[in-house]
Coordinates of C-alpha atoms and ligand atoms in Angstrom, one line a residue:
X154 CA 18.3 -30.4 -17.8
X155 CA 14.6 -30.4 -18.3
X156 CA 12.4 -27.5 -16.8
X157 CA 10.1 -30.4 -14.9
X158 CA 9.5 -31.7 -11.4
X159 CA 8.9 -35.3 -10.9
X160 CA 6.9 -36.3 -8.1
X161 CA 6.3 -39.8 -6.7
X162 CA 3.5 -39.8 -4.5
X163 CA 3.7 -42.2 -1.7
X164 CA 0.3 -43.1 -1.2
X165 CA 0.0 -44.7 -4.6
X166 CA 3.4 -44.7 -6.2
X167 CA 2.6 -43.3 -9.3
X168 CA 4.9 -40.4 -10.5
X169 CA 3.9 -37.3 -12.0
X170 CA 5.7 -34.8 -14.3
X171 CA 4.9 -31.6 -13.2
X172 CA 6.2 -28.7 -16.0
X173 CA 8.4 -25.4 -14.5
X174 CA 7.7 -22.5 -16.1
X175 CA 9.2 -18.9 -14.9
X176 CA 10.1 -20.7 -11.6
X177 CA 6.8 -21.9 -10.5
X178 CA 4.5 -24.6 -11.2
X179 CA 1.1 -24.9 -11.3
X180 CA -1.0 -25.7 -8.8
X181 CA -3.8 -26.6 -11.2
X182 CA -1.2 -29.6 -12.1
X183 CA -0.7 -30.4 -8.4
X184 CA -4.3 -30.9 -8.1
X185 CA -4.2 -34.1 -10.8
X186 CA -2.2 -35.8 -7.8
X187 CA -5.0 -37.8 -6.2
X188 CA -5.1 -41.5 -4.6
X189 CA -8.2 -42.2 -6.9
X190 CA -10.6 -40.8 -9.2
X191 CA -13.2 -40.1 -6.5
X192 CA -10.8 -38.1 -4.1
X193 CA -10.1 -34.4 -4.2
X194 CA -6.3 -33.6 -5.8
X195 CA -3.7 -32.5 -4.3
X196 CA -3.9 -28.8 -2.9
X197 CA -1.5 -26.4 -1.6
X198 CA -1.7 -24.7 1.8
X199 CA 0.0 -21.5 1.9
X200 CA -1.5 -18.9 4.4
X201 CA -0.8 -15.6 3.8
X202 CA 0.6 -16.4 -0.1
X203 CA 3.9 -16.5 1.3
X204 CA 5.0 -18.5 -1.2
X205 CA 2.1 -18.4 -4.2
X206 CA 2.6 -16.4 -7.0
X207 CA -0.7 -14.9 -7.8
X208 CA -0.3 -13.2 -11.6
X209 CA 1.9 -12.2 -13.8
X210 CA 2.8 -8.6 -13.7
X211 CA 5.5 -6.4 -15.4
X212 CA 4.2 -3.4 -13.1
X213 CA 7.1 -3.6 -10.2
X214 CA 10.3 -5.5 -10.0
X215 CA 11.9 -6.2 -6.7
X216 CA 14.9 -8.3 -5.7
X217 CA 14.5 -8.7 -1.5
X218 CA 17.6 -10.2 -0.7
X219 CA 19.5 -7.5 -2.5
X220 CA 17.1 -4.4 -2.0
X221 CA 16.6 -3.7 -5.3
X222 CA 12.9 -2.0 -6.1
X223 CA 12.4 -1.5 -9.8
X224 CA 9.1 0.1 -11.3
X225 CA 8.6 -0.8 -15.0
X226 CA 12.2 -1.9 -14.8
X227 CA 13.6 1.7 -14.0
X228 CA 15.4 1.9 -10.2
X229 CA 13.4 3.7 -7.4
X230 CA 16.6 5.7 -6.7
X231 CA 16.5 7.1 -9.9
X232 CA 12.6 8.1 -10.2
X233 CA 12.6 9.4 -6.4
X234 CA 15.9 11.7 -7.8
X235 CA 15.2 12.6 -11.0
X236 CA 11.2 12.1 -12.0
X237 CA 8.0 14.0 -10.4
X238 CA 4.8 12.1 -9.1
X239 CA 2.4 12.4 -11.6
X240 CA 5.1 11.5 -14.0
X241 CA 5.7 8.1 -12.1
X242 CA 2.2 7.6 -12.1
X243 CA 2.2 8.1 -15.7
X244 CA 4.6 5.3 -16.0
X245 CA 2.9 2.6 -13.7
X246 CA -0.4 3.0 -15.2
X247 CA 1.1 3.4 -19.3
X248 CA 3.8 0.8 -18.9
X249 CA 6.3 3.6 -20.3
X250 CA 7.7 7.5 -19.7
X251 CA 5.4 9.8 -21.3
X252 CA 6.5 12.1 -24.4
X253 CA 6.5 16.0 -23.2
X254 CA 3.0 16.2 -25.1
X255 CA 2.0 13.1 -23.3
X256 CA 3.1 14.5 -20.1
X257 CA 1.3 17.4 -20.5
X258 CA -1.9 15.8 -21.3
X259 CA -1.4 13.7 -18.2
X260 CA -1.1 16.6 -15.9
X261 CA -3.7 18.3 -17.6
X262 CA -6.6 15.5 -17.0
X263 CA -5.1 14.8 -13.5
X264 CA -5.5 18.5 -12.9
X265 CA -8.4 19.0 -14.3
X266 CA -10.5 16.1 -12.0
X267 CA -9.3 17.0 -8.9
X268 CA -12.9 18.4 -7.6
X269 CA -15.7 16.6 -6.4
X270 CA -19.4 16.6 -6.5
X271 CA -20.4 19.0 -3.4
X272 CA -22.4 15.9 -2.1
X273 CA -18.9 14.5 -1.1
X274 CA -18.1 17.3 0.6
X275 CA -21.3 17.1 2.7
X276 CA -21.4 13.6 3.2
X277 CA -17.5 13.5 4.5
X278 CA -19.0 16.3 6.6
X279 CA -21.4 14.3 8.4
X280 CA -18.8 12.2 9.9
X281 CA -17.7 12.8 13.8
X282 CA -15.2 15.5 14.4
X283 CA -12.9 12.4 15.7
X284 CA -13.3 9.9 12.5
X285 CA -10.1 8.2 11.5
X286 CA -9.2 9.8 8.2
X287 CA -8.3 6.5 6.6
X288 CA -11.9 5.1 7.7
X289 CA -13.3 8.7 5.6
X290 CA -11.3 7.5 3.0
X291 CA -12.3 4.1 2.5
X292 CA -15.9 5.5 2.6
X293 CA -15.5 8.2 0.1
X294 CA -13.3 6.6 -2.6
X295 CA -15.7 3.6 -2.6
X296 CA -18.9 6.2 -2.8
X297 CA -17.7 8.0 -5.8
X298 CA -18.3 4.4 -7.7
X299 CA -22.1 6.1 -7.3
X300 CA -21.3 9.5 -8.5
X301 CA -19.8 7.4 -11.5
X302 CA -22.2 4.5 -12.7
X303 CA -20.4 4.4 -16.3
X304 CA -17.3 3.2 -13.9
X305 CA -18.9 -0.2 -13.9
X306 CA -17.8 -0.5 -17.6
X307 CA -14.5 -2.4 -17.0
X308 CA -14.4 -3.9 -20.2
X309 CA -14.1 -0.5 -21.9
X310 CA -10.7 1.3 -22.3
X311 CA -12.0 4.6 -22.0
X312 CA -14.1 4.3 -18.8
X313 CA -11.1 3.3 -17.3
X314 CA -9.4 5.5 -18.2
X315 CA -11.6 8.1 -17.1
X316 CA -12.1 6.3 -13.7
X317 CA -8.2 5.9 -13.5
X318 CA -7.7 10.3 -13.9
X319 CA -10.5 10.7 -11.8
X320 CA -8.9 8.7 -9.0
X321 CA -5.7 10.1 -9.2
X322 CA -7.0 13.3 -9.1
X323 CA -9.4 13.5 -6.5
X324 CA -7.7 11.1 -3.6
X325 CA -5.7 14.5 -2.4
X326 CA -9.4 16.0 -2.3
X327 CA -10.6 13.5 -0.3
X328 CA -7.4 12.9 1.8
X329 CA -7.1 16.9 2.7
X330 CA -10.9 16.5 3.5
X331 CA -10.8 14.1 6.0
X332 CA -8.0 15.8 7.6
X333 CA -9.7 18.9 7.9
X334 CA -13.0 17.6 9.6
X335 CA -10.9 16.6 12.1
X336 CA -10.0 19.9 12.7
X337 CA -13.1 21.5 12.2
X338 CA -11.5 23.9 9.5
X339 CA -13.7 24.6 6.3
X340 CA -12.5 22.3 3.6
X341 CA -10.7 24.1 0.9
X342 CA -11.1 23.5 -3.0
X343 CA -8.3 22.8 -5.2
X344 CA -6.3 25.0 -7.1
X345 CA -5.6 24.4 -10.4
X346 CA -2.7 27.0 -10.5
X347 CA -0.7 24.7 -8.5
X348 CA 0.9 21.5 -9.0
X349 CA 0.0 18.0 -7.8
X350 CA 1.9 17.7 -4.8
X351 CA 1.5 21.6 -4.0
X352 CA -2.4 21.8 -4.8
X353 CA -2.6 19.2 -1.8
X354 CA -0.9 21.0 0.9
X355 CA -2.8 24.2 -0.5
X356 CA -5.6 21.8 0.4
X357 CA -4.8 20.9 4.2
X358 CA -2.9 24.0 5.4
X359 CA -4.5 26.9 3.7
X360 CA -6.8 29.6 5.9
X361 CA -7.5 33.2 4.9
X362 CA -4.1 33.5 2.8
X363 CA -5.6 34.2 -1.3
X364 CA -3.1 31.8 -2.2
X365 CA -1.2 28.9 -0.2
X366 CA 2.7 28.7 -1.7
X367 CA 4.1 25.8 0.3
X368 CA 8.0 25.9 0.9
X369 CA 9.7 24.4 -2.5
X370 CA 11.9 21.8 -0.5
X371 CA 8.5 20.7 1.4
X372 CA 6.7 19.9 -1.8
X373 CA 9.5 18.2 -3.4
X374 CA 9.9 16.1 -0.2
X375 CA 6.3 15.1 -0.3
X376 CA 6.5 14.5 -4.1
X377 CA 9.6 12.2 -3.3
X378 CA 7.5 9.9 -0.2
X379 CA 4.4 9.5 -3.0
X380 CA 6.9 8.1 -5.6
X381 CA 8.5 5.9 -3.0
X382 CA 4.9 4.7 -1.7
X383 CA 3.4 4.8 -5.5
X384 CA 4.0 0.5 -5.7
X385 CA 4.9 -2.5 -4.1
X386 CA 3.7 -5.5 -6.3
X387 CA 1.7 -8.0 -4.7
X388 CA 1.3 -6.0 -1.0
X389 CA -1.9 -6.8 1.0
X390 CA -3.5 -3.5 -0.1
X391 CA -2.6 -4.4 -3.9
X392 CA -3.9 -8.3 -3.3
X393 CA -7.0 -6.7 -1.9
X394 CA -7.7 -4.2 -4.9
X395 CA -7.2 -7.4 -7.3
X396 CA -8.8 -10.0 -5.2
X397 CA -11.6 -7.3 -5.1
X398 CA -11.5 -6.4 -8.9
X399 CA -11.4 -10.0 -10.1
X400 CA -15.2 -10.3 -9.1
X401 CA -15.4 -7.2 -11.9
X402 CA -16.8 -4.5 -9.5
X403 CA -15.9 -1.3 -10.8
X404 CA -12.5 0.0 -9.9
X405 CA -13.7 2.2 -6.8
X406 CA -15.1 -0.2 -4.9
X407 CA -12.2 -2.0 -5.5
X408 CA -9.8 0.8 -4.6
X409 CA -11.7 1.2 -1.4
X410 CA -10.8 -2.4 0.0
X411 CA -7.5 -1.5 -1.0
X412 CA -7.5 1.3 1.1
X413 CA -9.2 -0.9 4.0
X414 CA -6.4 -3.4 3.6
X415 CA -3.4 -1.0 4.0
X416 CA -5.5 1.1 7.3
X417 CA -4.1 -2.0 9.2
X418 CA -1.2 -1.7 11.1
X419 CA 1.0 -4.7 9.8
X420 CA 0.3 -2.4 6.7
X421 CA 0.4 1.0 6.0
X422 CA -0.4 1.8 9.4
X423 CA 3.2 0.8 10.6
X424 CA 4.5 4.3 10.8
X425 CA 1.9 5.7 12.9
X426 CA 2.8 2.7 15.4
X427 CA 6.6 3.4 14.6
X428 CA 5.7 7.0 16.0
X429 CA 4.2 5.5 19.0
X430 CA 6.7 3.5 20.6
X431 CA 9.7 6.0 19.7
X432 CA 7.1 8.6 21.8
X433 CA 7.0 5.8 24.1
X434 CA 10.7 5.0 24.4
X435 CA 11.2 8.8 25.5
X436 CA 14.8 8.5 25.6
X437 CA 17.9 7.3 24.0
X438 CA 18.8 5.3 27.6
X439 CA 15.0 3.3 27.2
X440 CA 16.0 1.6 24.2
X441 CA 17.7 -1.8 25.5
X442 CA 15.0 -2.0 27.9
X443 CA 12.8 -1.4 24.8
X444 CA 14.9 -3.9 22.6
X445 CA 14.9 -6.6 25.1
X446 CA 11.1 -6.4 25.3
X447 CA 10.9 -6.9 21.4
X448 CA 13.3 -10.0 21.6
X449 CA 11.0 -11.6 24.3
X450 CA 8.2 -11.4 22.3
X451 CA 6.4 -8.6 24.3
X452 CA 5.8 -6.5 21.0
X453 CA 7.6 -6.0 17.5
X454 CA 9.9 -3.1 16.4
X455 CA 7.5 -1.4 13.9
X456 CA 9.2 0.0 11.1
X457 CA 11.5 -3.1 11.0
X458 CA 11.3 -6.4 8.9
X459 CA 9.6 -7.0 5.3
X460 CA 7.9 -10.3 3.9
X461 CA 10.1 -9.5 0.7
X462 CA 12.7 -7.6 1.9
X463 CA 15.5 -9.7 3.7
X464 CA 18.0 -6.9 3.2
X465 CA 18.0 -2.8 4.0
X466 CA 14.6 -1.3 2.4
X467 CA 16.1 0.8 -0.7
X468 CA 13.1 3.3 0.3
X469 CA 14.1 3.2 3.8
X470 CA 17.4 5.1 2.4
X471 CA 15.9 7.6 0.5
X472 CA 13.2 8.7 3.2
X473 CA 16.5 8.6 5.3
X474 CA 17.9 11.6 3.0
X475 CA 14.6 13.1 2.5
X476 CA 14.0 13.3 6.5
X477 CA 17.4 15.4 6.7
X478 CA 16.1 17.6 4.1
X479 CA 12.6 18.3 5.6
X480 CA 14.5 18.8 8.9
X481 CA 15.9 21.8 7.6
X482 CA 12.8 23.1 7.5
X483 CA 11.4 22.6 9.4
X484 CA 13.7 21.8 12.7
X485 CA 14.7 18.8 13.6
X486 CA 12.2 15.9 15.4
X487 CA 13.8 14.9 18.8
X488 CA 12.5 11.7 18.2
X489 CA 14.5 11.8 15.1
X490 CA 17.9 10.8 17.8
X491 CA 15.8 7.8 19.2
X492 CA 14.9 6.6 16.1
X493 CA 19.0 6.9 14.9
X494 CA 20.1 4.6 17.7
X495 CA 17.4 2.8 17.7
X496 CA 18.6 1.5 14.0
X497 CA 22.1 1.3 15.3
X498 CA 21.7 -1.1 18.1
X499 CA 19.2 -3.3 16.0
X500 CA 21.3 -3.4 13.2
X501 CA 24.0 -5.1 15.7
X502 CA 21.7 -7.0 17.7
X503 CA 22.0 -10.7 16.9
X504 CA 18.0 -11.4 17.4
X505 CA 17.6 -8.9 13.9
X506 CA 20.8 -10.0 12.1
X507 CA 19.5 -13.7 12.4
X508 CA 15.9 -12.8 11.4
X509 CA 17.1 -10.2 9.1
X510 CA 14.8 -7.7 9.9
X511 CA 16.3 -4.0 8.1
X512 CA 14.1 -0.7 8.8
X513 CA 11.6 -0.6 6.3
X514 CA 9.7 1.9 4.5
X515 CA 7.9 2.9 7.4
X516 CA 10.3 3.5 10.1
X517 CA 11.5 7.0 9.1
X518 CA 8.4 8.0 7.4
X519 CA 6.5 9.0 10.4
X520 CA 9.1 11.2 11.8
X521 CA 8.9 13.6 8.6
X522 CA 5.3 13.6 8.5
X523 CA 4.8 15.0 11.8
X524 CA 7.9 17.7 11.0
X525 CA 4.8 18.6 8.9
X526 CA 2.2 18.8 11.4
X527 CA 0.3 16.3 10.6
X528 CA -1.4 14.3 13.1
X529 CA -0.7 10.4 13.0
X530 CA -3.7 9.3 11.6
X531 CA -3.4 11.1 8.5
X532 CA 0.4 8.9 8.0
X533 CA -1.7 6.0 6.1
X534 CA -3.7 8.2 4.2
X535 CA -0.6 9.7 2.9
X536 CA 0.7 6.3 2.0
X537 CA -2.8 5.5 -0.1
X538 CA -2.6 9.0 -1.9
X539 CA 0.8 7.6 -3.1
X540 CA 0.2 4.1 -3.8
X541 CA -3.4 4.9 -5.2
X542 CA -1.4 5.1 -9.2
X543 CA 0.3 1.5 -8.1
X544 CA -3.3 0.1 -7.2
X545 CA -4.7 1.0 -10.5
X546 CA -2.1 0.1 -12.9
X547 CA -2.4 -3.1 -10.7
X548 CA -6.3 -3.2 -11.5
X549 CA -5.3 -2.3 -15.3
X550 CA -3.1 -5.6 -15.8
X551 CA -5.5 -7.7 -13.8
X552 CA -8.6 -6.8 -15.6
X553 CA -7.0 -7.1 -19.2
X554 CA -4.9 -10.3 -18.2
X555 CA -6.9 -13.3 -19.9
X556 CA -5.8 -16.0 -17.2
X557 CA -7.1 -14.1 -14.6
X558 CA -10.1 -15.3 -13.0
X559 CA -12.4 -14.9 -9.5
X560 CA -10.3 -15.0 -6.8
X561 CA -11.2 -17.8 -4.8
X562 CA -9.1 -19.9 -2.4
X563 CA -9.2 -23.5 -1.2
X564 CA -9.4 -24.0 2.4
X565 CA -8.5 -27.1 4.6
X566 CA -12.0 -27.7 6.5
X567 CA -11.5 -28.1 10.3
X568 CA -15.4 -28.2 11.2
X569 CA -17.7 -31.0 12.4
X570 CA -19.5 -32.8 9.9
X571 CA -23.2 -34.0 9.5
X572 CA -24.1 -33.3 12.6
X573 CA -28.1 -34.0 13.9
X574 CA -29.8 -30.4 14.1
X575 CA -32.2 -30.3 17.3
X576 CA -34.4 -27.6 17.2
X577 CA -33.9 -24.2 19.8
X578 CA -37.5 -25.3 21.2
X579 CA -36.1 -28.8 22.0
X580 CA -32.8 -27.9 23.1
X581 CA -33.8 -25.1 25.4
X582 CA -36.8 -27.7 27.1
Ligands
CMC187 N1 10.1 -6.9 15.5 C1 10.5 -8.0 16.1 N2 10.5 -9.3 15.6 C2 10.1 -9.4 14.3 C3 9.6 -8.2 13.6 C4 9.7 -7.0 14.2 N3 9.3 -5.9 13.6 N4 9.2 -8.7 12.3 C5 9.4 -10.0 12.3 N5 9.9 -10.4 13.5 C6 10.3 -11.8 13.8 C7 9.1 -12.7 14.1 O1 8.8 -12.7 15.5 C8 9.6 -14.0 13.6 O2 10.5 -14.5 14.6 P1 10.5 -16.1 15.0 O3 11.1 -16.7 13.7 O4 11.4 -16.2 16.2 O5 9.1 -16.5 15.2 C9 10.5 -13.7 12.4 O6 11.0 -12.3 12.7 C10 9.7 -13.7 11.1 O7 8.6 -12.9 11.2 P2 7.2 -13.1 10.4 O8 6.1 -12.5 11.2 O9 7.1 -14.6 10.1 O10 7.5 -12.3 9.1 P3 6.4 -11.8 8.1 O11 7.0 -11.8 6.8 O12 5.1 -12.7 8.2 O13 6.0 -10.4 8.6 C11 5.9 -8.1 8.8 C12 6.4 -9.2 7.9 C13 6.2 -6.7 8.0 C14 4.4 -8.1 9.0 C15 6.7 -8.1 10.1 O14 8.1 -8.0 9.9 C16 6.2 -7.0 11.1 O15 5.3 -7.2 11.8 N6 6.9 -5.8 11.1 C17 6.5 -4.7 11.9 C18 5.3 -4.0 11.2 C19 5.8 -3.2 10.1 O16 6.8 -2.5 10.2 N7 5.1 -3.2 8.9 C20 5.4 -2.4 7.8 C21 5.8 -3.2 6.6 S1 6.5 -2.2 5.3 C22 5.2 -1.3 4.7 C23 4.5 -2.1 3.7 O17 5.0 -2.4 2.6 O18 3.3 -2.4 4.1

């Protein structure tokens, strides 16, 4: 067997032996297909990368068909059990656990950036009362590259690292921030006493109290949706960040289209629209009146189907679990019944066993974070806080990977050509 692909093109005959390597070949080496020397090579067209590999990465692992998410080869059952946040963070962006002196380190910069320049504050305050959170976001992460000139520095380990703490740290800031303009509440600092996860809802919930202890099961809950969130490998958001990063902008401005590319709702905005229609629905006897507008096209079940997953979402599971356990909390969500049956007369519908479309990721997550009172909008800004550790371990391995370039497309032009310009004057005679 030999790891090649011959191709005979039919236009000129000639045969080309294109080289396999890790399951892909290069499209540089499709491009030395041409009819003759003066015409383009060979290009391929693949809209949405749906089947373009763009880098190499040994950040995230994950098998579709079988549901399998690793990060850094470890299983996401395992971390969302067993690990904490910051230390998953640790691991996407170092490549490996931390030591306990390591660890502690780690929490200590992370804990120790989480405020930010009072000019943040009173920029995010001169946004409307009624500004989408995620658009505050977007703003403020890609402002701070100004508080942080130095950031520009990519080339230099320590800046990034620096810039990579920093970020980390202050995205709860900025997140809790948003959320409280909306509310017109006073924004409250951080509290270093408190842990990651904690120090956040300290952040949104607290009022007069001299300290904001939020229940145990609630933090660990959250701490559990952040790991699941925390990567994805090549996502839209994550393409963004590197796409953006491979023209060397510093690493905020490149988090920030990041955080613009996952505020759509094919995106990270999926569970606020999952929200929506189970509001919608109203009822458990809606649903096949529901599910038969979905299968003639009149709208999509949000919360169901994945570009790489083709079978259950292993995060949908654990949210799953961790929904039950918020529940009892916190009561249970009414919706939380539609949503059950919902899944159960998909999952037996013909129309999503043919397509394969599983719930994903986003389909329970909504429903546990409005058992905590918070307002759909603030859903995808939950999801960035999370993934924000996969974007920049992303950013890491694309900005030390030597066969990275610009990212730059080909396109298949569809325009007129050498057309005769009249002028306005002329044409408006
Ligand atoms: N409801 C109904 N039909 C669907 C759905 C859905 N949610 N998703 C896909 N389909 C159908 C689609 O109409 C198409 O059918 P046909 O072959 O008859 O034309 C087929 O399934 C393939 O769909 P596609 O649009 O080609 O698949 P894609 O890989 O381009 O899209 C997706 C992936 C996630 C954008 C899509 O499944 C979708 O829109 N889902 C709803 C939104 C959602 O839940 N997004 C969150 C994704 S998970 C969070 C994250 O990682 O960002």
């Amino acid at each position: 067997m030999t790891d090649s692909l011959t191709v005979r093109d039919n236009r000129t005959g000639q045969e080309y032996d294109v080289p396999i390597a890790d399951g892909t070949i290069k499209a540089a080496d499709i491009g030395k297909i041409r009819t003759d020397e003066e015409s383009p090579g060979l290009a391929v067209y693949d809209p949405g990368f749906v089947n373009t590999a763009s880098c190499r990465s040994a950040v995230t692992y994950i098998d579709g068909d079988k549901g399998i998410l690793e990060y850094r080869g470890y299983p996401i059952e395992q971390l969302a059990e067993s690990s904490s946040f910051l230390e998953v963070a640790y691991l996407l962006v170092h490549g490996a656990l931390p030591t306990k002196a390591e660890y502690d380190a780690w929490v200590h910069e992370i804990t120790f950036h989480t405020f930010v320049h009072e000019n943040v504050k009173e920029f995010m305050q001169g946004f409307r009362y009624d500004a989408h959170p995620m658009g505050m976001l977007m703003a403020s992460v890609g402002a701070l590259s100004t508080f942080y000139p130095d950031a520009g520095k990519i080339k230099d380990a320590e800046t990034r690292h620096l810039q990579i703490v920093r970020m980390i740290a202050k995205m709860p800031t900025l997140g809790a921030w948003a959320f409280r303009n909306a509310q017109g509440k006073p924004f409250v600092y951080p509290d270093n006493d408190l842990g990651y996860t904690a120090n956040f809802l300290s952040m949104l919930f607290k009022m007069s109290e001299q300290k904001y202890e939020a229940d145990e099961r609630l933090v660990k809950a959250l701490d559990v949706l952040f790991i699941l969130h925390a990567d994805h490998e090549q996502n839209c958001s994550t393409n963004a960040v590197r796409s953006v990063g491979s023209s060397q902008v510093d690493p905020y401005s490149a988090v920030a289209a990041g955080v613009g590319a996952l505020y759509g709702p094919l995106h990270g905005g999926a569970n606020e629209a999952v929200l929506k229609s189970l509001k919608r629905i109203g009822s458990k006897e809606n649903i096949p009146d529901f599910i038969k507008g979905v299968k003639d096209g009149n709208e999509r079940l949000m919360g169901f189907g994945h570009r790489v997953y083709k079978n259950y979402d292993p995060r949908a599971r654990i949210i799953k679990k961790a929904a039950m356990d918020v529940f009892e909390v916190t009561g249970t969500n009414p919706l939380l019944d539609i949503a059950l049956e919902l899944e159960k007369i998909a999952l037996e519908d013909d129309y999503f066993v043919s397509r394969k479309l599983y719930p994903n990721v986003d389909f329970y997550s909504g429903l546990i974070y409005e058992a905590f009172q918070f307002p759909p909008e603030m859903f995808t800004v939950l999801f960035a806080i999370g993934r924000t550790p996969g974007w920049l371990a992303q950013w890491l391995e694309l900005v030390e990977d030597k066969e990275q370039k610009i990212a730059r497309p080909k396109q298949i032009y569809t325009g007129d050509r050498e057309l005769t310009f009249t002028p306005a004057s002329e044409r408006w005679a």
